[in-house]
GROMACS .gro file of C-alpha atoms in nm:
model
  176
    1ILE     CA    1   0.000   0.000   0.000
    2GLN     CA    2   0.144   0.331  -0.103
    3ILE     CA    3   0.193   0.573   0.186
    4GLN     CA    4   0.044   0.917   0.136
    5GLU     CA    5   0.320   1.154   0.241
    6SER     CA    6   0.071   1.439   0.290
    7LEU     CA    7  -0.090   1.265   0.589
    8LYS     CA    8   0.025   1.346   0.942
    9LYS     CA    9   0.235   1.066   1.088
   10ASN     CA   10   0.305   0.972   1.447
   11ASN     CA   11   0.655   0.987   1.590
   12TYR     CA   12   0.638   0.669   1.797
   13THR     CA   13   0.952   0.458   1.813
   14VAL     CA   14   0.983   0.087   1.883
   15GLU     CA   15   1.251   0.164   2.141
   16ASN     CA   16   0.990   0.336   2.361
   17LEU     CA   17   0.755   0.036   2.358
   18GLN     CA   18   0.796  -0.189   2.661
   19VAL     CA   19   0.660  -0.538   2.720
   20LEU     CA   20   0.580  -0.591   3.088
   21GLU     CA   21   0.628  -0.916   3.278
   22ASP     CA   22   0.258  -1.001   3.238
   23GLY     CA   23   0.282  -0.961   2.859
   24GLU     CA   24   0.105  -0.625   2.846
   25TYR     CA   25   0.255  -0.332   2.658
   26GLN     CA   26   0.318   0.026   2.759
   27TYR     CA   27   0.469   0.322   2.578
   28LEU     CA   28   0.714   0.565   2.736
   29THR     CA   29   0.798   0.923   2.643
   30ASP     CA   30   1.096   1.076   2.821
   31GLY     CA   31   1.082   0.789   3.072
   32GLN     CA   32   0.715   0.845   3.159
   33VAL     CA   33   0.429   0.610   3.069
   34THR     CA   34   0.216   0.785   2.806
   35SER     CA   35  -0.002   0.497   2.694
   36TYR     CA   36  -0.345   0.400   2.821
   37LYS     CA   37  -0.481   0.054   2.894
   38GLY     CA   38  -0.798  -0.035   2.709
   39ILE     CA   39  -1.001  -0.329   2.586
   40ASP     CA   40  -1.243  -0.421   2.308
   41ILE     CA   41  -1.552  -0.600   2.437
   42SER     CA   42  -1.839  -0.783   2.269
   43LYS     CA   43  -2.060  -1.084   2.335
   44HIS     CA   44  -1.759  -1.300   2.250
   45GLN     CA   45  -1.609  -1.218   2.593
   46SER     CA   46  -1.937  -1.320   2.760
   47TRP     CA   47  -2.012  -1.181   3.109
   48ILE     CA   48  -1.759  -0.922   3.233
   49ASP     CA   49  -1.680  -0.835   3.594
   50TRP     CA   50  -1.625  -0.463   3.543
   51ARG     CA   51  -1.501  -0.400   3.898
   52ALA     CA   52  -1.222  -0.653   3.833
   53VAL     CA   53  -1.152  -0.492   3.495
   54ALA     CA   54  -1.115  -0.149   3.660
   55ALA     CA   55  -0.902  -0.296   3.939
   56ASP     CA   56  -0.670  -0.440   3.672
   57GLY     CA   57  -0.599  -0.087   3.552
   58VAL     CA   58  -0.817  -0.081   3.240
   59GLN     CA   59  -0.892   0.285   3.173
   60PHE     CA   60  -1.121   0.258   2.872
   61ALA     CA   61  -1.326   0.007   2.678
   62PHE     CA   62  -1.475   0.003   2.331
   63ILE     CA   63  -1.800  -0.189   2.365
   64ARG     CA   64  -1.978  -0.337   2.066
   65VAL     CA   65  -2.328  -0.200   2.019
   66GLY     CA   66  -2.408  -0.457   1.753
   67ASN     CA   67  -2.362  -0.553   1.393
   68ARG     CA   68  -2.539  -0.592   1.063
   69GLY     CA   69  -2.564  -0.954   0.955
   70TYR     CA   70  -2.317  -1.032   0.678
   71GLU     CA   71  -2.573  -1.254   0.504
   72THR     CA   72  -2.914  -1.126   0.612
   73GLY     CA   73  -2.842  -0.755   0.642
   74GLU     CA   74  -3.038  -0.747   0.968
   75ILE     CA   75  -2.916  -0.515   1.243
   76VAL     CA   76  -2.859  -0.704   1.568
   77GLU     CA   77  -2.782  -0.555   1.909
   78ASP     CA   78  -2.497  -0.721   2.099
   79GLU     CA   79  -2.669  -0.918   2.375
   80TYR     CA   80  -2.427  -0.788   2.640
   81PHE     CA   81  -2.421  -0.424   2.526
   82GLY     CA   82  -2.652  -0.278   2.791
   83HIS     CA   83  -2.487  -0.468   3.077
   84ASN     CA   84  -2.140  -0.375   2.956
   85MET     CA   85  -2.212  -0.003   2.915
   86LYS     CA   86  -2.396   0.029   3.245
   87SER     CA   87  -2.139  -0.172   3.440
   88ALA     CA   88  -1.834  -0.009   3.279
   89ASN     CA   89  -1.978   0.336   3.353
   90ALA     CA   90  -2.047   0.233   3.715
   91ALA     CA   91  -1.692   0.097   3.756
   92GLY     CA   92  -1.539   0.421   3.629
   93VAL     CA   93  -1.409   0.276   3.303
   94LYS     CA   94  -1.440   0.529   3.019
   95THR     CA   95  -1.642   0.395   2.729
   96GLY     CA   96  -1.663   0.420   2.356
   97ALA     CA   97  -1.887   0.211   2.137
   98TYR     CA   98  -1.852   0.036   1.804
   99PHE     CA   99  -2.068  -0.115   1.534
  100PHE     CA  100  -1.961  -0.383   1.284
  101THR     CA  101  -2.090  -0.264   0.947
  102GLN     CA  102  -2.211  -0.454   0.646
  103ALA     CA  103  -2.389  -0.155   0.491
  104ILE     CA  104  -2.421  -0.168   0.113
  105THR     CA  105  -2.608   0.162   0.065
  106GLU     CA  106  -2.590   0.511   0.213
  107GLU     CA  107  -2.933   0.452   0.363
  108GLU     CA  108  -2.806   0.145   0.547
  109ALA     CA  109  -2.503   0.339   0.676
  110ILE     CA  110  -2.734   0.609   0.814
  111GLU     CA  111  -2.959   0.339   0.961
  112GLU     CA  112  -2.657   0.187   1.138
  113ALA     CA  113  -2.549   0.526   1.276
  114ASN     CA  114  -2.900   0.602   1.400
  115PHE     CA  115  -2.921   0.258   1.564
  116VAL     CA  116  -2.594   0.326   1.746
  117LEU     CA  117  -2.706   0.673   1.855
  118GLU     CA  118  -3.032   0.536   1.995
  119LYS     CA  119  -2.853   0.260   2.189
  120ILE     CA  120  -2.575   0.476   2.338
  121ALA     CA  121  -2.802   0.766   2.439
  122PRO     CA  122  -2.865   0.647   2.799
  123TYR     CA  123  -2.495   0.598   2.875
  124GLN     CA  124  -2.185   0.807   2.940
  125VAL     CA  125  -1.975   0.780   2.622
  126SER     CA  126  -1.647   0.969   2.659
  127CYS     CA  127  -1.444   0.786   2.393
  128PRO     CA  128  -1.514   0.780   2.018
  129VAL     CA  129  -1.800   0.600   1.847
  130VAL     CA  130  -1.638   0.361   1.604
  131LEU     CA  131  -1.740   0.206   1.275
  132ASP     CA  132  -1.575  -0.136   1.241
  133VAL     CA  133  -1.511  -0.193   0.870
  134GLU     CA  134  -1.369  -0.538   0.798
  135MET     CA  135  -1.405  -0.831   0.563
  136ILE     CA  136  -1.568  -1.143   0.704
  137ALA     CA  137  -1.294  -1.396   0.786
  138GLY     CA  138  -1.343  -1.729   0.611
  139GLU     CA  139  -1.687  -1.637   0.474
  140GLU     CA  140  -1.834  -1.400   0.220
  141GLY     CA  141  -1.993  -1.086   0.354
  142ARG     CA  142  -2.254  -0.881   0.173
  143ALA     CA  143  -2.021  -0.576   0.172
  144ASP     CA  144  -1.705  -0.758   0.060
  145ASN     CA  145  -1.735  -0.653  -0.305
  146LEU     CA  146  -1.802  -0.282  -0.255
  147SER     CA  147  -1.587  -0.044  -0.451
  148VAL     CA  148  -1.342   0.173  -0.258
  149GLU     CA  149  -1.552   0.476  -0.354
  150ASP     CA  150  -1.878   0.325  -0.228
  151ARG     CA  151  -1.727   0.198   0.096
  152THR     CA  152  -1.567   0.539   0.155
  153ARG     CA  153  -1.900   0.714   0.094
  154PHE     CA  154  -2.083   0.483   0.337
  155VAL     CA  155  -1.817   0.527   0.607
  156LYS     CA  156  -1.825   0.903   0.559
  157VAL     CA  157  -2.204   0.926   0.597
  158PHE     CA  158  -2.193   0.709   0.911
  159CYS     CA  159  -1.921   0.930   1.064
  160GLU     CA  160  -2.102   1.251   0.969
  161THR     CA  161  -2.423   1.126   1.133
  162ILE     CA  162  -2.232   1.040   1.453
  163ALA     CA  163  -2.047   1.375   1.454
  164ASN     CA  164  -2.368   1.570   1.393
  165ALA     CA  165  -2.508   1.409   1.711
  166GLY     CA  166  -2.213   1.546   1.913
  167TYR     CA  167  -1.994   1.236   1.936
  168LYS     CA  168  -1.642   1.187   1.801
  169PRO     CA  169  -1.648   0.933   1.517
  170MET     CA  170  -1.364   0.693   1.449
  171ILE     CA  171  -1.298   0.420   1.194
  172TYR     CA  172  -1.150   0.079   1.269
  173LEU     CA  173  -1.034  -0.115   0.965
  174ASN     CA  174  -0.769  -0.340   0.826
  175LEU     CA  175  -0.573  -0.321   0.502
  176GLU     CA  176  -0.843  -0.506   0.309
   0.00000   0.00000   0.00000
């Protein structure tokens, strides 16, 4: 992938990345820890003890709101979303939220954003609201064959809808 030189780049160095005895990572700047400990949570982690998570030093969590089915196109709320948001907030863990997209039209992207906004409204969300844009591993997803232009347009309309509601949007993706 060609790097666009006009984009702002970070100045992180591998030498400042430390692996702790427990296998966790931290980043140092001028000898001081400047990284934050966070986790990504969905139904795949099952029931979470948020007091234990906070006691372990986790400062923030991105919690999955839901996803659009990669075959059916149906929007599904993550079955642990409400518990995770409520309990993370109560434990003092800062939260963001994410949605796994399979939108194939602008209308579906707006529908996904509005679904997320409705679900996060009762909770304290101090981290970004994220659109998770990935291919389906080992299967064929309904959005796998979108053009770069279409996918970009759908991501943009999702992010604009989130930003217009007063939240900070963010995109999670891989090189595909």
